[in-house]
Amino acid sequence: MSALLGYLKQQFFLLKRKIDRFTLRNKDFTLFSNDCWGGELYQYFGLEYNTPFIGLYVMAPCYIKFLKNPDYYLNLELTFTQISKYPAVEEARSNFKNSFPVGVLDDIEIQFMHYNSEKEALLKWNRRKKRINWDNIYVKFDGGKDGATNELIEEFDQLPYRKICLVLEPYTAIS
């Protein structure tokens, strides 16, 4: 009986996704996300990645800094470093079979967690960067991890984007 229930749930999910894909009106958007959530959203709707923020994560202080001046950072050439400035990133890298690349744009880092090499990360970053729709940007911030603080959540709240902030518990200091 549980196998049948599992099958029915799977079929319901597939049908719901088809309906969601069909009814989605805004299909040419760019989503900046500080983790893999954005890539999952594009995949769910079957859309091309119109953002370089796929298969990676950005520590909260660097992400908020990026969001304050994305034009500046996205016009820089992505370089790489062998050692992250964040001990938590180095710990995460040590737990991977192949340590993932850490990209650098001036004073911010980008952790290319789902990439095998700097070459792959650079190629996909540059290709997807060209697809950004600057007239239709959405921003997502997970305020519950990767060095997020209440101060960074409040800074995020002040940014002029259509945005969503995910937090671990209700946070009344933001709108």
Tab-separated table of N, CA and C in Angstrom:
chain	number	residue	atom	x	y	z
A	1	MET	N	0.814	-1.196	0.000
A	1	MET	CA	0.000	0.000	0.000
A	1	MET	C	0.860	1.263	0.000
A	2	SER	N	1.986	1.244	0.753
A	2	SER	CA	2.843	2.441	0.799
A	2	SER	C	3.507	2.703	-0.551
A	3	ALA	N	3.782	1.646	-1.323
A	3	ALA	CA	4.354	1.834	-2.659
A	3	ALA	C	3.352	2.535	-3.564
A	4	LEU	N	2.092	2.168	-3.452
A	4	LEU	CA	1.045	2.814	-4.240
A	4	LEU	C	0.897	4.270	-3.834
A	5	LEU	N	0.921	4.533	-2.550
A	5	LEU	CA	0.818	5.907	-2.053
A	5	LEU	C	2.007	6.743	-2.536
A	6	GLY	N	3.198	6.172	-2.507
A	6	GLY	CA	4.390	6.864	-3.005
A	6	GLY	C	4.274	7.168	-4.485
A	7	TYR	N	3.767	6.208	-5.248
A	7	TYR	CA	3.574	6.407	-6.685
A	7	TYR	C	2.568	7.520	-6.951
A	8	LEU	N	1.450	7.516	-6.222
A	8	LEU	CA	0.423	8.550	-6.399
A	8	LEU	C	0.959	9.933	-6.047
A	9	LYS	N	1.758	10.030	-4.982
A	9	LYS	CA	2.362	11.317	-4.603
A	9	LYS	C	3.294	11.811	-5.702
A	10	GLN	N	4.082	10.910	-6.263
A	10	GLN	CA	5.006	11.277	-7.335
A	10	GLN	C	4.238	11.774	-8.560
A	11	GLN	N	3.168	11.090	-8.924
A	11	GLN	CA	2.361	11.494	-10.075
A	11	GLN	C	1.685	12.839	-9.829
A	12	PHE	N	1.226	13.052	-8.603
A	12	PHE	CA	0.616	14.344	-8.258
A	12	PHE	C	1.643	15.463	-8.393
A	13	PHE	N	2.865	15.234	-7.899
A	13	PHE	CA	3.920	16.237	-8.006
A	13	PHE	C	4.221	16.556	-9.464
A	14	LEU	N	4.326	15.532	-10.312
A	14	LEU	CA	4.616	15.750	-11.728
A	14	LEU	C	3.493	16.533	-12.404
A	15	LEU	N	2.252	16.227	-12.077
A	15	LEU	CA	1.119	16.955	-12.638
A	15	LEU	C	1.120	18.404	-12.162
A	16	LYS	N	1.381	18.615	-10.882
A	16	LYS	CA	1.428	19.974	-10.343
A	16	LYS	C	2.523	20.781	-11.023
A	17	ARG	N	3.699	20.180	-11.235
A	17	ARG	CA	4.792	20.877	-11.900
A	17	ARG	C	4.416	21.254	-13.339
A	18	LYS	N	3.742	20.358	-14.049
A	18	LYS	CA	3.301	20.670	-15.418
A	18	LYS	C	2.334	21.847	-15.419
A	19	ILE	N	1.414	21.850	-14.474
A	19	ILE	CA	0.456	22.956	-14.379
A	19	ILE	C	1.182	24.253	-14.049
A	20	ASP	N	2.110	24.195	-13.088
A	20	ASP	CA	2.870	25.391	-12.706
A	20	ASP	C	3.673	25.926	-13.887
A	21	ARG	N	4.309	25.039	-14.649
A	21	ARG	CA	5.086	25.458	-15.814
A	21	ARG	C	4.191	26.107	-16.866
A	22	PHE	N	3.015	25.542	-17.061
A	22	PHE	CA	2.087	26.067	-18.059
A	22	PHE	C	1.540	27.441	-17.654
A	23	THR	N	1.279	27.622	-16.369
A	23	THR	CA	0.651	28.870	-15.911
A	23	THR	C	1.649	29.970	-15.565
A	24	LEU	N	2.941	29.660	-15.546
A	24	LEU	CA	3.945	30.675	-15.255
A	24	LEU	C	3.967	31.708	-16.375
A	25	ARG	N	3.726	32.954	-16.045
A	25	ARG	CA	3.680	34.012	-17.058
A	25	ARG	C	5.046	34.677	-17.246
A	26	ASN	N	5.750	34.897	-16.180
A	26	ASN	CA	7.030	35.598	-16.208
A	26	ASN	C	8.150	34.564	-16.347
A	27	LYS	N	8.608	34.329	-17.565
A	27	LYS	CA	9.607	33.287	-17.805
A	27	LYS	C	10.988	33.835	-18.131
A	28	ASP	N	11.099	35.128	-18.296
A	28	ASP	CA	12.391	35.733	-18.623
A	28	ASP	C	12.835	36.622	-17.463
A	29	PHE	N	13.281	35.981	-16.403
A	29	PHE	CA	13.724	36.702	-15.213
A	29	PHE	C	15.103	36.215	-14.797
A	30	THR	N	15.749	37.034	-14.000
A	30	THR	CA	17.027	36.661	-13.402
A	30	THR	C	16.833	36.581	-11.903
A	31	LEU	N	17.355	35.513	-11.330
A	31	LEU	CA	17.279	35.325	-9.892
A	31	LEU	C	18.689	35.261	-9.329
A	32	PHE	N	18.993	36.170	-8.418
A	32	PHE	CA	20.230	36.079	-7.650
A	32	PHE	C	19.879	35.365	-6.354
A	33	SER	N	20.582	34.288	-6.066
A	33	SER	CA	20.346	33.501	-4.857
A	33	SER	C	21.691	33.146	-4.245
A	34	ASN	N	21.767	33.187	-2.931
A	34	ASN	CA	23.042	32.915	-2.277
A	34	ASN	C	23.327	31.426	-2.076
A	35	ASP	N	22.472	30.574	-2.652
A	35	ASP	CA	22.719	29.135	-2.578
A	35	ASP	C	22.007	28.428	-3.728
A	36	CYS	N	21.906	27.119	-3.662
A	36	CYS	CA	21.369	26.313	-4.763
A	36	CYS	C	19.863	26.462	-4.973
A	37	TRP	N	19.182	27.154	-4.112
A	37	TRP	CA	17.734	27.326	-4.207
A	37	TRP	C	17.333	27.890	-5.563
A	38	GLY	N	18.085	28.847	-6.062
A	38	GLY	CA	17.761	29.460	-7.351
A	38	GLY	C	17.808	28.467	-8.492
A	39	GLY	N	18.835	27.626	-8.505
A	39	GLY	CA	18.948	26.616	-9.551
A	39	GLY	C	17.781	25.643	-9.508
A	40	GLU	N	17.359	25.284	-8.308
A	40	GLU	CA	16.223	24.378	-8.166
A	40	GLU	C	14.946	25.022	-8.699
A	41	LEU	N	14.787	26.318	-8.505
A	41	LEU	CA	13.607	27.017	-9.015
A	41	LEU	C	13.599	27.003	-10.544
A	42	TYR	N	14.735	27.342	-11.162
A	42	TYR	CA	14.824	27.295	-12.630
A	42	TYR	C	14.530	25.873	-13.136
A	43	GLN	N	15.058	24.860	-12.464
A	43	GLN	CA	14.827	23.476	-12.881
A	43	GLN	C	13.360	23.104	-12.748
A	44	TYR	N	12.737	23.494	-11.651
A	44	TYR	CA	11.328	23.161	-11.424
A	44	TYR	C	10.466	23.674	-12.576
A	45	PHE	N	10.747	24.896	-13.018
A	45	PHE	CA	9.951	25.488	-14.088
A	45	PHE	C	10.491	25.163	-15.486
A	46	GLY	N	11.576	24.415	-15.570
A	46	GLY	CA	12.123	24.020	-16.864
A	46	GLY	C	12.674	25.194	-17.655
A	47	LEU	N	13.262	26.152	-16.958
A	47	LEU	CA	13.759	27.371	-17.601
A	47	LEU	C	15.281	27.344	-17.746
A	48	GLU	N	15.764	28.056	-18.755
A	48	GLU	CA	17.201	28.253	-18.927
A	48	GLU	C	17.723	29.096	-17.763
A	49	TYR	N	18.940	28.820	-17.342
A	49	TYR	CA	19.552	29.583	-16.246
A	49	TYR	C	19.906	30.982	-16.737
A	50	ASN	N	19.136	31.978	-16.336
A	50	ASN	CA	19.408	33.375	-16.699
A	50	ASN	C	20.166	34.081	-15.588
A	51	THR	N	21.021	33.355	-14.942
A	51	THR	CA	21.807	33.883	-13.837
A	51	THR	C	23.089	33.077	-13.696
A	52	PRO	N	24.155	33.721	-13.287
A	52	PRO	CA	25.381	32.949	-13.032
A	52	PRO	C	25.357	32.250	-11.664
A	53	PHE	N	24.348	32.543	-10.840
A	53	PHE	CA	24.276	32.001	-9.487
A	53	PHE	C	23.619	30.621	-9.479
A	54	ILE	N	24.288	29.655	-10.092
A	54	ILE	CA	23.809	28.277	-10.199
A	54	ILE	C	24.906	27.347	-9.700
A	55	GLY	N	24.541	26.395	-8.841
A	55	GLY	CA	25.495	25.394	-8.383
A	55	GLY	C	26.581	25.950	-7.482
A	56	LEU	N	26.254	27.000	-6.768
A	56	LEU	CA	27.249	27.653	-5.921
A	56	LEU	C	26.583	28.228	-4.682
A	57	TYR	N	27.400	28.723	-3.785
A	57	TYR	CA	26.868	29.490	-2.662
A	57	TYR	C	27.818	30.630	-2.356
A	58	VAL	N	27.260	31.634	-1.682
A	58	VAL	CA	28.035	32.818	-1.321
A	58	VAL	C	27.790	33.074	0.157
A	59	MET	N	28.864	33.255	0.897
A	59	MET	CA	28.714	33.569	2.321
A	59	MET	C	27.962	34.894	2.454
A	60	ALA	N	27.156	34.988	3.492
A	60	ALA	CA	26.235	36.122	3.654
A	60	ALA	C	26.913	37.495	3.564
A	61	PRO	N	28.045	37.742	4.232
A	61	PRO	CA	28.654	39.078	4.113
A	61	PRO	C	29.039	39.429	2.673
A	62	CYS	N	29.566	38.471	1.933
A	62	CYS	CA	29.940	38.719	0.542
A	62	CYS	C	28.700	38.904	-0.325
A	63	TYR	N	27.665	38.148	-0.061
A	63	TYR	CA	26.453	38.228	-0.870
A	63	TYR	C	25.785	39.602	-0.727
A	64	ILE	N	25.663	40.087	0.485
A	64	ILE	CA	25.046	41.400	0.695
A	64	ILE	C	25.901	42.480	0.039
A	65	LYS	N	27.209	42.361	0.149
A	65	LYS	CA	28.108	43.316	-0.508
A	65	LYS	C	27.903	43.284	-2.021
A	66	PHE	N	27.793	42.085	-2.595
A	66	PHE	CA	27.529	41.948	-4.025
A	66	PHE	C	26.218	42.644	-4.408
A	67	LEU	N	25.165	42.386	-3.654
A	67	LEU	CA	23.849	42.934	-3.984
A	67	LEU	C	23.804	44.456	-3.921
A	68	LYS	N	24.689	45.050	-3.154
A	68	LYS	CA	24.728	46.510	-3.074
A	68	LYS	C	25.314	47.139	-4.335
A	69	ASN	N	26.072	46.351	-5.119
A	69	ASN	CA	26.699	46.896	-6.316
A	69	ASN	C	26.942	45.792	-7.361
A	70	PRO	N	25.881	45.133	-7.842
A	70	PRO	CA	26.077	44.000	-8.755
A	70	PRO	C	26.715	44.392	-10.086
A	71	ASP	N	26.411	45.587	-10.594
A	71	ASP	CA	27.027	46.019	-11.863
A	71	ASP	C	28.549	46.007	-11.753
A	72	TYR	N	29.052	46.546	-10.662
A	72	TYR	CA	30.498	46.603	-10.456
A	72	TYR	C	31.087	45.189	-10.447
A	73	TYR	N	30.534	44.321	-9.609
A	73	TYR	CA	31.109	42.991	-9.450
A	73	TYR	C	30.981	42.149	-10.720
A	74	LEU	N	29.865	42.255	-11.408
A	74	LEU	CA	29.670	41.434	-12.602
A	74	LEU	C	30.467	41.922	-13.810
A	75	ASN	N	31.028	43.106	-13.714
A	75	ASN	CA	31.905	43.589	-14.783
A	75	ASN	C	33.375	43.268	-14.519
A	76	LEU	N	33.663	42.618	-13.409
A	76	LEU	CA	35.026	42.190	-13.099
A	76	LEU	C	35.282	40.806	-13.677
A	77	GLU	N	36.529	40.519	-13.930
A	77	GLU	CA	36.921	39.185	-14.377
A	77	GLU	C	37.012	38.276	-13.153
A	78	LEU	N	36.344	37.148	-13.222
A	78	LEU	CA	36.375	36.178	-12.133
A	78	LEU	C	37.759	35.536	-12.054
A	79	THR	N	38.350	35.580	-10.871
A	79	THR	CA	39.612	34.887	-10.619
A	79	THR	C	39.365	33.862	-9.520
A	80	PHE	N	40.405	33.141	-9.134
A	80	PHE	CA	40.237	32.080	-8.143
A	80	PHE	C	41.327	32.157	-7.089
A	81	THR	N	40.996	31.646	-5.920
A	81	THR	CA	41.954	31.575	-4.822
A	81	THR	C	42.030	30.125	-4.351
A	82	GLN	N	43.175	29.761	-3.820
A	82	GLN	CA	43.352	28.391	-3.332
A	82	GLN	C	42.831	28.209	-1.915
A	83	ILE	N	42.724	29.326	-1.166
A	83	ILE	CA	42.279	29.246	0.227
A	83	ILE	C	41.236	30.328	0.471
A	84	SER	N	40.079	29.926	0.976
A	84	SER	CA	39.007	30.862	1.287
A	84	SER	C	39.343	31.671	2.534
A	85	LYS	N	38.790	32.865	2.603
A	85	LYS	CA	38.955	33.684	3.802
A	85	LYS	C	38.022	33.227	4.927
A	86	TYR	N	37.129	32.297	4.622
A	86	TYR	CA	36.168	31.800	5.611
A	86	TYR	C	36.552	30.397	6.083
A	87	PRO	N	36.837	30.212	7.361
A	87	PRO	CA	37.147	28.871	7.878
A	87	PRO	C	36.033	27.854	7.598
A	88	ALA	N	34.780	28.280	7.628
A	88	ALA	CA	33.663	27.360	7.358
A	88	ALA	C	33.705	26.838	5.927
A	89	VAL	N	34.155	27.667	4.997
A	89	VAL	CA	34.281	27.227	3.598
A	89	VAL	C	35.403	26.208	3.481
A	90	GLU	N	36.523	26.480	4.132
A	90	GLU	CA	37.638	25.526	4.078
A	90	GLU	C	37.240	24.183	4.695
A	91	GLU	N	36.455	24.223	5.745
A	91	GLU	CA	35.973	22.971	6.343
A	91	GLU	C	35.061	22.236	5.362
A	92	ALA	N	34.171	22.951	4.705
A	92	ALA	CA	33.282	22.332	3.715
A	92	ALA	C	34.094	21.748	2.560
A	93	ARG	N	35.097	22.475	2.105
A	93	ARG	CA	35.929	21.992	0.993
A	93	ARG	C	36.667	20.711	1.376
A	94	SER	N	37.077	20.608	2.624
A	94	SER	CA	37.809	19.417	3.058
A	94	SER	C	36.902	18.187	3.116
A	95	ASN	N	35.600	18.391	3.190
A	95	ASN	CA	34.651	17.273	3.238
A	95	ASN	C	34.245	16.780	1.855
A	96	PHE	N	34.663	17.470	0.801
A	96	PHE	CA	34.347	17.061	-0.563
A	96	PHE	C	35.456	16.175	-1.109
A	97	LYS	N	35.069	15.231	-1.953
A	97	LYS	CA	36.042	14.335	-2.588
A	97	LYS	C	37.070	15.149	-3.373
A	98	ASN	N	36.577	16.069	-4.187
A	98	ASN	CA	37.439	17.007	-4.903
A	98	ASN	C	37.083	18.402	-4.399
A	99	SER	N	38.016	19.065	-3.802
A	99	SER	CA	37.773	20.392	-3.247
A	99	SER	C	37.267	21.324	-4.347
A	100	PHE	N	36.155	21.999	-4.084
A	100	PHE	CA	35.539	22.852	-5.106
A	100	PHE	C	36.268	24.185	-5.235
A	101	PRO	N	36.156	24.818	-6.412
A	101	PRO	CA	36.823	26.105	-6.646
A	101	PRO	C	36.182	27.241	-5.846
A	102	VAL	N	37.006	28.208	-5.481
A	102	VAL	CA	36.541	29.425	-4.807
A	102	VAL	C	36.873	30.601	-5.715
A	103	GLY	N	35.835	31.227	-6.235
A	103	GLY	CA	36.011	32.367	-7.117
A	103	GLY	C	36.115	33.658	-6.341
A	104	VAL	N	36.739	34.652	-6.969
A	104	VAL	CA	36.931	35.952	-6.327
A	104	VAL	C	36.584	37.052	-7.329
A	105	LEU	N	35.773	37.985	-6.866
A	105	LEU	CA	35.483	39.224	-7.595
A	105	LEU	C	35.824	40.360	-6.641
A	106	ASP	N	36.995	40.936	-6.806
A	106	ASP	CA	37.500	41.981	-5.914
A	106	ASP	C	37.536	41.464	-4.479
A	107	ASP	N	36.623	41.920	-3.628
A	107	ASP	CA	36.653	41.560	-2.213
A	107	ASP	C	35.568	40.567	-1.811
A	108	ILE	N	34.908	39.931	-2.796
A	108	ILE	CA	33.912	38.915	-2.447
A	108	ILE	C	34.342	37.554	-2.996
A	109	GLU	N	33.874	36.517	-2.313
A	109	GLU	CA	34.153	35.141	-2.720
A	109	GLU	C	32.867	34.461	-3.156
A	110	ILE	N	33.018	33.540	-4.095
A	110	ILE	CA	31.910	32.714	-4.562
A	110	ILE	C	32.375	31.264	-4.504
A	111	GLN	N	31.646	30.434	-3.784
A	111	GLN	CA	32.012	29.044	-3.611
A	111	GLN	C	31.288	28.207	-4.678
A	112	PHE	N	32.039	27.684	-5.632
A	112	PHE	CA	31.487	26.898	-6.732
A	112	PHE	C	31.390	25.427	-6.328
A	113	MET	N	30.507	25.176	-5.413
A	113	MET	CA	30.382	23.887	-4.741
A	113	MET	C	30.109	22.709	-5.692
A	114	HIS	N	29.359	22.924	-6.732
A	114	HIS	CA	28.988	21.832	-7.632
A	114	HIS	C	29.788	21.838	-8.934
A	115	TYR	N	31.012	22.354	-8.868
A	115	TYR	CA	31.879	22.422	-10.042
A	115	TYR	C	33.147	21.635	-9.773
A	116	ASN	N	33.670	21.009	-10.830
A	116	ASN	CA	34.860	20.169	-10.686
A	116	ASN	C	36.166	20.923	-10.880
A	117	SER	N	36.092	22.091	-11.528
A	117	SER	CA	37.335	22.797	-11.824
A	117	SER	C	37.084	24.294	-11.952
A	118	GLU	N	38.155	25.057	-11.847
A	118	GLU	CA	38.075	26.496	-12.070
A	118	GLU	C	37.648	26.787	-13.502
A	119	LYS	N	38.152	26.010	-14.444
A	119	LYS	CA	37.819	26.209	-15.851
A	119	LYS	C	36.317	26.060	-16.079
A	120	GLU	N	35.727	25.015	-15.539
A	120	GLU	CA	34.282	24.793	-15.673
A	120	GLU	C	33.497	25.932	-15.027
A	121	ALA	N	33.898	26.331	-13.816
A	121	ALA	CA	33.206	27.415	-13.121
A	121	ALA	C	33.267	28.717	-13.919
A	122	LEU	N	34.438	29.039	-14.421
A	122	LEU	CA	34.617	30.275	-15.193
A	122	LEU	C	33.785	30.255	-16.478
A	123	LEU	N	33.807	29.159	-17.179
A	123	LEU	CA	33.058	29.034	-18.429
A	123	LEU	C	31.558	29.241	-18.190
A	124	LYS	N	31.006	28.548	-17.206
A	124	LYS	CA	29.567	28.648	-16.949
A	124	LYS	C	29.203	30.014	-16.358
A	125	TRP	N	30.044	30.552	-15.494
A	125	TRP	CA	29.797	31.879	-14.912
A	125	TRP	C	29.684	32.927	-16.026
A	126	ASN	N	30.669	32.934	-16.918
A	126	ASN	CA	30.676	33.937	-17.988
A	126	ASN	C	29.524	33.743	-18.974
A	127	ARG	N	29.202	32.506	-19.300
A	127	ARG	CA	28.098	32.243	-20.227
A	127	ARG	C	26.762	32.687	-19.629
A	128	ARG	N	26.524	32.337	-18.382
A	128	ARG	CA	25.242	32.666	-17.745
A	128	ARG	C	25.148	34.144	-17.386
A	129	LYS	N	26.269	34.765	-17.131
A	129	LYS	CA	26.290	36.199	-16.821
A	129	LYS	C	25.717	37.013	-17.978
A	130	LYS	N	25.946	36.556	-19.200
A	130	LYS	CA	25.449	37.252	-20.389
A	130	LYS	C	23.928	37.193	-20.506
A	131	ARG	N	23.299	36.260	-19.821
A	131	ARG	CA	21.839	36.077	-19.924
A	131	ARG	C	21.057	36.913	-18.911
A	132	ILE	N	21.736	37.641	-18.055
A	132	ILE	CA	21.035	38.396	-17.013
A	132	ILE	C	20.042	39.358	-17.648
A	133	ASN	N	18.829	39.322	-17.152
A	133	ASN	CA	17.796	40.265	-17.574
A	133	ASN	C	17.748	41.372	-16.510
A	134	TRP	N	18.453	42.452	-16.763
A	134	TRP	CA	18.582	43.534	-15.785
A	134	TRP	C	17.255	44.250	-15.529
A	135	ASP	N	16.277	44.039	-16.394
A	135	ASP	CA	14.968	44.672	-16.220
A	135	ASP	C	13.999	43.806	-15.424
A	136	ASN	N	14.428	42.604	-15.036
A	136	ASN	CA	13.514	41.686	-14.358
A	136	ASN	C	14.290	40.816	-13.364
A	137	ILE	N	14.816	41.457	-12.329
A	137	ILE	CA	15.652	40.770	-11.345
A	137	ILE	C	14.872	40.517	-10.055
A	138	TYR	N	15.046	39.303	-9.557
A	138	TYR	CA	14.530	38.912	-8.244
A	138	TYR	C	15.729	38.464	-7.417
A	139	VAL	N	15.601	38.609	-6.115
A	139	VAL	CA	16.716	38.279	-5.238
A	139	VAL	C	16.202	37.455	-4.061
A	140	LYS	N	16.942	36.390	-3.756
A	140	LYS	CA	16.621	35.532	-2.614
A	140	LYS	C	17.832	35.469	-1.689
A	141	PHE	N	17.581	35.569	-0.399
A	141	PHE	CA	18.646	35.493	0.611
A	141	PHE	C	18.208	34.533	1.702
A	142	ASP	N	19.044	33.553	2.000
A	142	ASP	CA	18.794	32.673	3.140
A	142	ASP	C	19.492	33.293	4.337
A	143	GLY	N	18.715	33.891	5.195
A	143	GLY	CA	19.248	34.581	6.367
A	143	GLY	C	19.473	33.683	7.559
A	144	GLY	N	19.497	32.369	7.333
A	144	GLY	CA	19.674	31.442	8.439
A	144	GLY	C	20.956	30.638	8.378
A	145	LYS	N	21.891	31.033	7.494
A	145	LYS	CA	23.114	30.227	7.368
A	145	LYS	C	24.236	31.033	6.731
A	146	ASP	N	25.385	30.410	6.603
A	146	ASP	CA	26.534	30.964	5.874
A	146	ASP	C	26.951	32.344	6.372
A	147	GLY	N	26.957	32.496	7.686
A	147	GLY	CA	27.421	33.752	8.280
A	147	GLY	C	26.383	34.855	8.331
A	148	ALA	N	25.124	34.525	8.094
A	148	ALA	CA	24.070	35.540	8.156
A	148	ALA	C	23.895	36.016	9.597
A	149	THR	N	23.664	37.303	9.738
A	149	THR	CA	23.399	37.917	11.040
A	149	THR	C	22.141	38.766	10.924
A	150	ASN	N	21.620	39.187	12.056
A	150	ASN	CA	20.465	40.077	12.042
A	150	ASN	C	20.781	41.366	11.292
A	151	GLU	N	21.996	41.863	11.446
A	151	GLU	CA	22.391	43.095	10.758
A	151	GLU	C	22.373	42.909	9.241
A	152	LEU	N	22.857	41.764	8.771
A	152	LEU	CA	22.852	41.496	7.329
A	152	LEU	C	21.428	41.309	6.807
A	153	ILE	N	20.572	40.687	7.590
A	153	ILE	CA	19.165	40.543	7.204
A	153	ILE	C	18.533	41.928	7.072
A	154	GLU	N	18.831	42.811	7.988
A	154	GLU	CA	18.280	44.165	7.926
A	154	GLU	C	18.851	44.950	6.751
A	155	GLU	N	20.134	44.753	6.433
A	155	GLU	CA	20.708	45.385	5.241
A	155	GLU	C	20.020	44.860	3.976
A	156	PHE	N	19.792	43.556	3.933
A	156	PHE	CA	19.098	42.962	2.795
A	156	PHE	C	17.710	43.576	2.633
A	157	ASP	N	17.026	43.762	3.730
A	157	ASP	CA	15.675	44.318	3.694
A	157	ASP	C	15.646	45.715	3.084
A	158	GLN	N	16.731	46.455	3.207
A	158	GLN	CA	16.784	47.828	2.694
A	158	GLN	C	17.149	47.897	1.204
A	159	LEU	N	17.545	46.788	0.627
A	159	LEU	CA	17.960	46.788	-0.784
A	159	LEU	C	16.748	46.932	-1.712
A	160	PRO	N	16.930	47.610	-2.849
A	160	PRO	CA	15.806	47.950	-3.736
A	160	PRO	C	15.462	46.868	-4.769
A	161	TYR	N	15.199	45.670	-4.301
A	161	TYR	CA	14.884	44.562	-5.199
A	161	TYR	C	13.504	43.995	-4.880
A	162	ARG	N	12.975	43.234	-5.837
A	162	ARG	CA	11.874	42.324	-5.535
A	162	ARG	C	12.576	41.130	-4.904
A	163	LYS	N	12.243	40.839	-3.673
A	163	LYS	CA	13.085	39.913	-2.936
A	163	LYS	C	12.310	39.067	-1.941
A	164	ILE	N	12.993	38.003	-1.524
A	164	ILE	CA	12.488	37.140	-0.475
A	164	ILE	C	13.665	36.790	0.428
A	165	CYS	N	13.393	36.798	1.723
A	165	CYS	CA	14.408	36.432	2.713
A	165	CYS	C	13.866	35.258	3.516
A	166	LEU	N	14.600	34.175	3.542
A	166	LEU	CA	14.222	33.003	4.324
A	166	LEU	C	14.965	33.061	5.655
A	167	VAL	N	14.228	32.913	6.738
A	167	VAL	CA	14.827	32.936	8.069
A	167	VAL	C	14.355	31.722	8.858
A	168	LEU	N	15.086	31.401	9.900
A	168	LEU	CA	14.772	30.211	10.683
A	168	LEU	C	13.551	30.383	11.573
A	169	GLU	N	13.299	31.597	11.990
A	169	GLU	CA	12.148	31.883	12.852
A	169	GLU	C	11.623	33.278	12.515
A	170	PRO	N	10.401	33.598	12.923
A	170	PRO	CA	9.860	34.938	12.588
A	170	PRO	C	10.812	36.048	13.021
A	171	TYR	N	10.946	37.022	12.150
A	171	TYR	CA	11.861	38.131	12.390
A	171	TYR	C	11.081	39.413	12.121
A	172	THR	N	10.693	40.100	13.178
A	172	THR	CA	9.778	41.239	13.049
A	172	THR	C	10.470	42.550	12.718
A	173	ALA	N	11.786	42.586	12.715
A	173	ALA	CA	12.508	43.846	12.459
A	173	ALA	C	12.526	44.219	10.977
A	174	ILE	N	12.047	43.323	10.116
A	174	ILE	CA	12.023	43.626	8.677
A	174	ILE	C	10.588	43.623	8.179
A	175	SER	N	10.385	44.264	7.025
A	175	SER	CA	9.017	44.336	6.478
A	175	SER	C	8.676	43.130	5.646
